Each structure stands twice: as structure tokens, then as C-alpha cells.
Amino acid sequence: MHLFRWPALLAVAALLFPGQAAAYLDLAAASVEKLDNGLTVIVLEDPSFPVVSVQMLYRSGAIDEVSGKTGLAHFLEHMAFRDSENFPDTGLVSSIYAVGGEWHGYTWLDQTTYFATVPVADLGLLLRIEADRMARLEIPAAMLEAEAGAILSEMHGYENDPATVLQDYVLYLTFLAHPYRNNTIGWENDVLAITHSDLVEFYQANYRPGNAVLAIVGDVKKDDVMQQVRHLFGQVKSRPVPAAQYTPEPAQTGERRVLIHGALDRKYFKIAYRAPSVSSPDFAAFLLTQELLSAGSGVSFLQNDWGTPARPGAALAGIADDLTTWFPPSEQDYVFTINGSIPAQGSEEEIEAAIDTGMGTLRARFQTDSQSAGEALEQARARAIRELTFDVQTTEDAAHQLAFFAGMDALDVLTDLPQALRSVSVADINRVLDRYMDKDRRVVGWYLPASEDTARREQADPTGSAPVTQPEIAAAPGPKETASPALLKHLSNGTPVIINRSTISPTAVLRLIVPPAGYALPAEASSNEPAWGLVSLNFELLPGEVGPAIVMARGILASAAPLPANQSVDAGDP
């Protein structure tokens, strides 16, 4: 939950344990109701923690923009955090902070979404905010210039990331007609040209009850929630939502390539294939194909890391040190990408050949070796189902997933996905490889240093595999428990340890807050910087994996190397 803030301790271990074998947020238990004005309302009761999360999603994103007006949906999202009739002077966000809550939002291809988590007693505040945002948003013309500056600053920040720059080029070449080619943040000239009337018109056209999904998850009672929702939202006038009409993307009949140059010290690559939507019969099989080729990370766009690192032993593992794949859930057919970089002296031809070889080897395996293919499929299936458990660990995760998939008219896809994954066969994987992974239907992009060394470095062939066990997830949850308060202990050397028992998710999290140093992290761990002068080492686990992870974490700390003098951190620097 985002209500909690980490203290500035030198070392903290935090464990989230499930309260019982069947403890998890069962999304299928959510109730769905549509108000007379068209608003879809989803409520999921969970008394585990005294909090509530609200997610308001509008079926409005980059897909709804036209040439010359790109970035409108994202610009409006920025303005929607400023003022409304009943929450002036940025009260839409400051009032949430005032009760100890947390808020955020984002714009993507098919949707714009706003979400917040507060103590359960303040649910009414969040509902009033979202009702105002839907019907009484103020869009002050005087703030357009300042907000455009903030958006351009965000845009230029992305321009410093070579992988993001390359993605824009590759996606724009992947879709010649369909609006999925649009850059969500927009193009600079378009953003600068957006007017107050543009924003007002876009707001009135898209922020309508029939174009929205409201998801509420937490320690609530459905009947009480629906009474509040009807009172606040039922009075919002119903307005017809025009049927979306998009130009179908013509069939691709040959490989497309894009080559750009910049001030880089590495070569970046991105290979894009068209991929199925969440409603496609091929969606589950494609998820498992991604697992077999590289690795997947569930189906939560909120937690999406813009590319999942390749798992040791996968078909594409070892080709590049930072190779990732990306397959985001989308309402219409979108993309699957293979991404990475190589040293400036590396060979583009060798990388592409290695990727082709890896994909060809997997294809041959599923065409001819049924026993080997079946074993590989079972391991991939277990990994994919395991990842789904990490998609929903909090009430905020649950609200996001419910609204996100309902917004794509695919809520049943989400709730039935584990069973769909269990039904995928070797023949399904073979079909997906043949249908989607065709060189004549891919886009290859390279972003190269403007001045490059022609030396080449040979890439090693990927080898190895890792056993995977099937996570045990009950078919239906038992009665919900209320979680006990967090427990604070101190080890004999003074290290504080926080243990927090969760009844929401059948997962465990081990997190260590430590000083900066040279930590050699295995594939099972990740790191970030939760505060200045601190590093967080993180493990996402199933309960039976906690013990070995603690041993692994101790080894990581024991082998840490001091940072070079030019990389040291002054903890007193503001």
C-alpha cells in the first residue's frame, strides 16, 4: 500500500506473508453494475486492511487523436489534476494528501486513468473528486502555458533515453494508418499548438459516464458504496458516446527498417512484430510464447516495466546483456518487441542473426519434438501463472486491473486468464509462432552512434534452463481475515526488521534498505532508490521461497563492493 513511507533506516527487511493458503484478492468476486447514464461501476469488497482504492478510467487515449492534435489526451490528464468546481486551487490532489492518501494517473493508447488510495473513512472524498473531474472540471486558460512547459520538460526527458526515442520511430513505422502509431505524449509542435478550446472540446467529448469505468476495492460494503455512487454520479447527464471508427492497418507484406544516429556510446535495437489484443483467441498463447522466447511479467500495465529481462535458459537469453521483450495488453492488435543494446563495436548483423536463430530453434522445437516442447510449455505455463499472482498484491492493483480490462470490454479475459493459460497446447504455440513471428511482418530499428568503431564482438550462444514449480492458487478464497499490525523487531546487531502479514495476496516481498554499494544482483532480485542516499534490494516471492531468499540476500550484502570515489553518495546532499 502506498500509504506507508519507509523510514530512513540503514537496513530494513520487510516481509508480506499471506494469512492463509487461499488468501488473495479474487477479482472474479467483484460486482459489476451499469448506471442509467452508462457509467460502469465495479466494487470488490476486501476487509483485509482499513483502506480503499478508487480507479476512474476513461476510454480515451492516444488512439482518439488525429494528426496535428497529438498529445491532447495526455495534456488534459495534466489539467485534470488542477482545479474543479468543488476542489479549486489543486484541491483535487491536495485534499487527498491531507487525509494521508496517495494519488496518480496516466495516459496510454486506449485509456486515461486516475487512481488513489485513502483510509476507508475517506472513500467519499475520492468519489466526490472523481464526480467533479467527470462533470465539473475547470480548465483554466491561464495555466495552459505552464502545463505545456511541464509536458515539454517531460518529453525532453524521454528524449534522453535512446530506447524511448527508438520506440517512437519503430512504432510509427509499424502502423502506417492505425492511430496506435501516435506518440502518447504527443509531438512537440502539436503540444505547443494545443489551445484552450481544443482541451475543452476533447474533455466534453470523452469524459462522459458512458465512456468511463469506476472501480472501487477495499474494506467496503457494496450496497453502501453503490448508494454513494448513485448519489454523486447518477445526476451526471447521460450523453451518447460516438462509436469509434479507426482506419484498419493494412497487411504488412515485407520487412521494414529504420536507422537513426545520435550522440551515443552504444547501439540500441528494437524489433517489433504485430501482436494480438486481449480479446484475441491467441492472447493466452502469445503470453506463453513470450515466456518461451524471453520472459513475461504478468498483464498489469500499471506495473509494466517497459520490457521484461530475458530469463536464463529462454530462447533469446544471452544474446544481449540487457535484452528484454515487451507485450502490453491492448484493446486492438498492438506489438510485441525485442529490445536491447550492444557495445558500439558490436555487430548489428550478428545480433539479428542470433535472434533469428533463437526464434528458429524454438519454432523447430515446437514443430518436431513434442515431448521436449510439452515440457518447455509446462514450465512456461507455471511461470506465467506465477506472474499473475504478482499483478494483484494491493487494493490499488486490484482496482487498476478491474478498470483497465473492463475499459477494454475484456473483464472476463482477465478473470478467466489462468484457465486460458492452462488450456494452451503445443499446437497453439506453433500456430502463434507461424502467424505472428514472420520476418516479412516485422519492423527492425537501430539507433547507432553518429561516429562508430567497426570492430565486432562475437556473441555467445544462450544455454541452460531453470526448473519452475506451479504456484498453488485456490479456486476460490475463503473468509477474509483482517491483517494484524506490522511487527517491528531488532536483530542482535541492532538491525531493525519489519514483518507485516498480508491477507490480500499469496505472495511474499523481501525488501532491504541499505547504503549504496556495488551489489551483484541475481535475476531474482531488483533494486531502486527509495530515498536519497539509500538503495532498496527487492525480492518478489511465493511464501515457500522466503527462506532461500533471505540466505541469498545475506550473500548479496556480504559480497558488496565499495563504490568508486567518484560514485559515492553524500547522504547530507539535499
Coordinates of C-alpha atoms in Angstrom, one line a residue, residues 319-569:
I319 CA 22.0 -12.6 -27.0
A320 CA 22.5 -9.1 -25.3
D321 CA 23.1 -8.4 -21.7
D322 CA 20.1 -6.1 -21.4
L323 CA 17.7 -8.0 -23.8
T324 CA 14.1 -7.5 -22.9
T325 CA 10.7 -8.2 -24.5
W326 CA 7.6 -6.2 -24.3
F327 CA 4.0 -7.3 -24.8
P328 CA 1.5 -4.8 -23.3
P329 CA -2.2 -5.6 -23.1
S330 CA -4.2 -3.6 -25.6
E331 CA -7.8 -3.3 -26.9
Q332 CA -6.8 -3.8 -30.5
D333 CA -3.8 -5.7 -32.0
Y334 CA -0.6 -3.9 -31.0
V335 CA 3.0 -5.1 -30.8
F336 CA 5.5 -7.5 -29.3
T337 CA 9.0 -6.0 -29.2
I338 CA 12.5 -7.4 -28.7
N339 CA 14.8 -4.7 -27.3
G340 CA 18.3 -4.3 -26.2
S341 CA 21.7 -2.7 -26.8
I342 CA 25.3 -3.8 -27.7
P343 CA 28.6 -2.0 -27.4
A344 CA 29.5 0.5 -30.1
Q345 CA 31.9 -2.0 -31.6
G346 CA 29.2 -4.8 -31.7
S347 CA 27.8 -6.2 -34.9
E348 CA 24.1 -5.5 -35.8
E349 CA 24.2 -8.4 -38.2
E350 CA 25.3 -10.8 -35.6
I351 CA 22.6 -9.7 -33.1
E352 CA 19.9 -10.1 -35.7
A353 CA 21.2 -13.4 -36.7
A354 CA 21.3 -14.6 -33.1
I355 CA 17.7 -13.5 -32.6
D356 CA 16.6 -15.3 -35.7
T357 CA 18.5 -18.4 -34.6
G358 CA 16.9 -18.4 -31.2
M359 CA 13.4 -17.9 -32.6
G360 CA 14.1 -20.6 -35.3
T361 CA 15.3 -23.0 -32.7
L362 CA 12.1 -22.5 -30.6
R363 CA 10.0 -22.9 -33.7
A364 CA 11.7 -26.1 -34.7
R365 CA 11.3 -27.5 -31.2
F366 CA 7.6 -27.0 -31.2
Q367 CA 7.2 -28.4 -34.7
T368 CA 9.2 -31.6 -34.3
D369 CA 10.0 -32.5 -30.7
S370 CA 6.6 -32.9 -28.9
Q371 CA 8.0 -34.3 -25.6
S372 CA 10.6 -31.5 -25.3
A373 CA 8.1 -28.9 -26.4
G374 CA 5.5 -30.2 -23.9
E375 CA 8.0 -29.9 -21.0
A376 CA 9.0 -26.4 -22.0
L377 CA 5.4 -25.4 -22.3
E378 CA 4.5 -26.7 -18.8
Q379 CA 7.4 -24.7 -17.3
A380 CA 6.3 -21.6 -19.2
R381 CA 2.7 -22.1 -18.1
A382 CA 3.8 -22.3 -14.5
R383 CA 5.9 -19.1 -14.8
A384 CA 3.1 -17.2 -16.4
I385 CA 0.5 -18.2 -13.8
R386 CA 3.0 -17.3 -11.1
E387 CA 3.5 -13.9 -12.6
L388 CA -0.3 -13.2 -12.5
T389 CA -0.2 -13.5 -8.7
F390 CA 2.2 -10.5 -8.6
D391 CA -0.2 -8.4 -10.7
V392 CA -2.5 -8.0 -7.8
Q393 CA -0.9 -7.5 -4.4
T394 CA -2.8 -4.5 -3.1
T395 CA -6.3 -3.0 -3.4
E396 CA -4.8 -0.4 -5.8
D397 CA -3.5 -3.2 -8.0
A398 CA -6.9 -4.8 -8.0
A399 CA -8.8 -1.6 -8.8
H400 CA -6.4 -0.9 -11.6
Q401 CA -6.7 -4.3 -13.2
L402 CA -10.5 -4.4 -12.9
A403 CA -10.9 -0.9 -14.5
F404 CA -8.2 -1.5 -17.1
F405 CA -9.6 -4.7 -18.5
A406 CA -13.3 -3.5 -18.2
G407 CA -12.3 -0.5 -20.2
M408 CA -11.3 -2.8 -23.0
D409 CA -14.5 -4.8 -22.6
A410 CA -12.3 -7.7 -21.5
L411 CA -13.0 -8.2 -17.8
D412 CA -13.8 -11.9 -18.4
V413 CA -10.5 -12.3 -20.2
L414 CA -8.7 -11.1 -17.0
T415 CA -10.7 -13.4 -14.6
D416 CA -10.5 -16.4 -16.9
L417 CA -6.8 -15.9 -17.9
P418 CA -5.4 -18.6 -15.5
Q419 CA -7.7 -21.2 -17.1
A420 CA -7.0 -20.0 -20.6
L421 CA -3.2 -20.4 -19.9
R422 CA -3.8 -23.9 -18.7
S423 CA -5.6 -24.7 -22.0
V424 CA -2.8 -23.6 -24.3
S425 CA -1.3 -26.6 -26.3
V426 CA 1.9 -27.2 -28.2
A427 CA -0.1 -26.7 -31.4
D428 CA -1.3 -23.3 -30.2
I429 CA 2.3 -22.1 -29.6
N430 CA 3.3 -23.4 -33.0
R431 CA 0.4 -21.6 -34.6
V432 CA 1.3 -18.3 -32.8
L433 CA 4.9 -18.6 -33.9
D434 CA 3.9 -19.1 -37.5
R435 CA 1.2 -16.4 -37.6
Y436 CA 3.0 -13.6 -35.8
M437 CA 6.8 -14.2 -35.9
D438 CA 7.3 -13.7 -39.6
K439 CA 10.3 -11.7 -40.8
D440 CA 8.2 -10.2 -43.6
R441 CA 5.9 -8.7 -41.0
R442 CA 8.4 -7.2 -38.6
V443 CA 10.0 -3.7 -38.2
V444 CA 13.7 -3.5 -37.3
G445 CA 15.1 -0.4 -35.8
W446 CA 18.7 0.6 -34.9
Y447 CA 19.9 3.7 -33.1
L448 CA 23.6 4.0 -33.7
P449 CA 26.4 6.3 -32.5
A450 CA 27.0 9.0 -35.0
S451 CA 30.6 8.0 -35.3
E452 CA 31.2 4.3 -34.7
D453 CA 34.0 1.8 -34.4
T454 CA 33.7 -1.0 -36.9
A455 CA 35.1 -3.6 -34.6
R456 CA 32.8 -6.6 -34.0
R457 CA 32.3 -8.7 -30.9
E458 CA 31.1 -12.3 -31.0
Q459 CA 28.1 -13.2 -29.0
A460 CA 27.9 -16.4 -27.1
D461 CA 25.0 -18.9 -27.6
P462 CA 22.4 -19.0 -24.8
T463 CA 22.3 -22.2 -22.8
G464 CA 20.8 -23.5 -19.6
S465 CA 17.3 -23.8 -18.1
A466 CA 15.7 -23.3 -14.7
P467 CA 13.1 -25.5 -13.1
V468 CA 9.8 -23.9 -12.2
T469 CA 7.1 -25.1 -9.9
Q470 CA 3.4 -24.4 -10.3
P471 CA 2.1 -21.9 -7.7
E472 CA -0.8 -23.1 -5.7
I473 CA -3.8 -20.8 -6.1
A474 CA -7.1 -21.8 -4.6
A475 CA -10.1 -21.9 -6.9
A476 CA -12.0 -19.5 -4.6
P477 CA -10.9 -17.6 -1.5
G478 CA -12.1 -18.5 2.0
P479 CA -13.4 -15.9 4.5
K480 CA -11.2 -12.8 4.6
E481 CA -9.1 -12.1 7.6
T482 CA -8.1 -8.6 8.9
A483 CA -4.4 -8.3 8.8
S484 CA -2.6 -7.8 12.1
P485 CA -0.4 -4.6 12.6
A486 CA 3.1 -4.6 11.4
L487 CA 5.6 -6.0 13.8
L488 CA 9.0 -4.3 14.5
K489 CA 11.9 -6.3 15.8
H490 CA 15.6 -5.7 16.1
L491 CA 18.4 -8.2 15.5
S492 CA 21.2 -8.6 18.0
N493 CA 23.3 -6.3 15.9
G494 CA 20.6 -3.6 16.0
T495 CA 19.2 -4.0 12.5
P496 CA 15.5 -3.2 12.5
V497 CA 13.2 -5.8 10.9
I498 CA 9.6 -5.0 10.0
I499 CA 7.3 -8.0 9.4
N500 CA 3.8 -7.3 8.0
R501 CA 1.3 -10.1 7.4
S502 CA -0.9 -9.7 4.4
T503 CA -4.2 -11.5 3.7
I504 CA -4.6 -9.9 0.2
S505 CA -2.1 -11.8 -1.9
P506 CA -0.5 -15.2 -1.8
T507 CA 2.9 -13.6 -2.3
A508 CA 5.8 -12.5 -0.2
V509 CA 8.1 -9.5 -0.6
L510 CA 11.5 -9.2 0.9
R511 CA 13.0 -5.7 0.8
L512 CA 16.3 -4.5 2.3
I513 CA 17.0 -0.8 2.6
V514 CA 20.8 -0.4 2.6
P515 CA 23.5 2.2 1.9
P516 CA 24.7 2.5 -1.7
A517 CA 27.4 0.0 -2.7
G518 CA 28.3 -2.3 -5.6
Y519 CA 25.7 -5.1 -5.2
A520 CA 25.8 -8.0 -7.6
L521 CA 22.1 -8.8 -8.0
P522 CA 20.9 -12.2 -9.3
A523 CA 18.0 -12.4 -11.7
E524 CA 15.6 -12.9 -8.8
A525 CA 16.3 -9.5 -7.3
S526 CA 15.9 -5.9 -8.4
S527 CA 16.9 -2.6 -6.9
N528 CA 15.8 1.1 -6.8
E529 CA 16.5 4.2 -4.8
P530 CA 13.6 4.9 -2.3
A531 CA 15.3 7.9 -0.8
W532 CA 18.4 10.0 -1.2
G533 CA 21.5 8.0 -0.1
L534 CA 19.7 4.7 0.2
V535 CA 19.2 1.6 -2.0
S536 CA 16.3 -0.9 -1.9
L537 CA 17.1 -4.5 -2.7
N538 CA 13.8 -6.2 -3.6
F539 CA 12.6 -9.8 -4.0
E540 CA 9.1 -10.9 -5.2
L541 CA 8.5 -14.3 -3.9
L542 CA 6.0 -17.1 -3.1
P543 CA 5.8 -17.9 0.6
G544 CA 7.9 -21.1 0.3
E545 CA 10.7 -19.1 -1.3
V546 CA 11.3 -16.6 1.6
G547 CA 13.9 -18.7 3.4
P548 CA 16.2 -19.2 0.5
A549 CA 15.8 -15.5 -0.5
I550 CA 16.9 -14.4 3.0
V551 CA 20.0 -16.5 2.6
M552 CA 20.6 -15.1 -0.9
A553 CA 20.1 -11.5 0.4
R554 CA 22.7 -12.1 3.1
G555 CA 25.1 -13.3 0.5
I556 CA 24.5 -10.2 -1.6
L557 CA 25.3 -7.9 1.3
A558 CA 28.4 -9.9 2.2
S559 CA 29.8 -9.6 -1.3
A560 CA 29.0 -5.9 -1.8
A561 CA 31.9 -3.8 -3.0
P562 CA 32.5 -0.2 -2.1
L563 CA 31.6 2.3 -4.7
P564 CA 34.4 4.2 -6.5
A565 CA 35.2 7.6 -5.0
N566 CA 33.5 9.3 -8.0
Q567 CA 30.3 7.4 -7.4
S568 CA 30.0 7.8 -3.6
V569 CA 26.9 9.4 -2.2

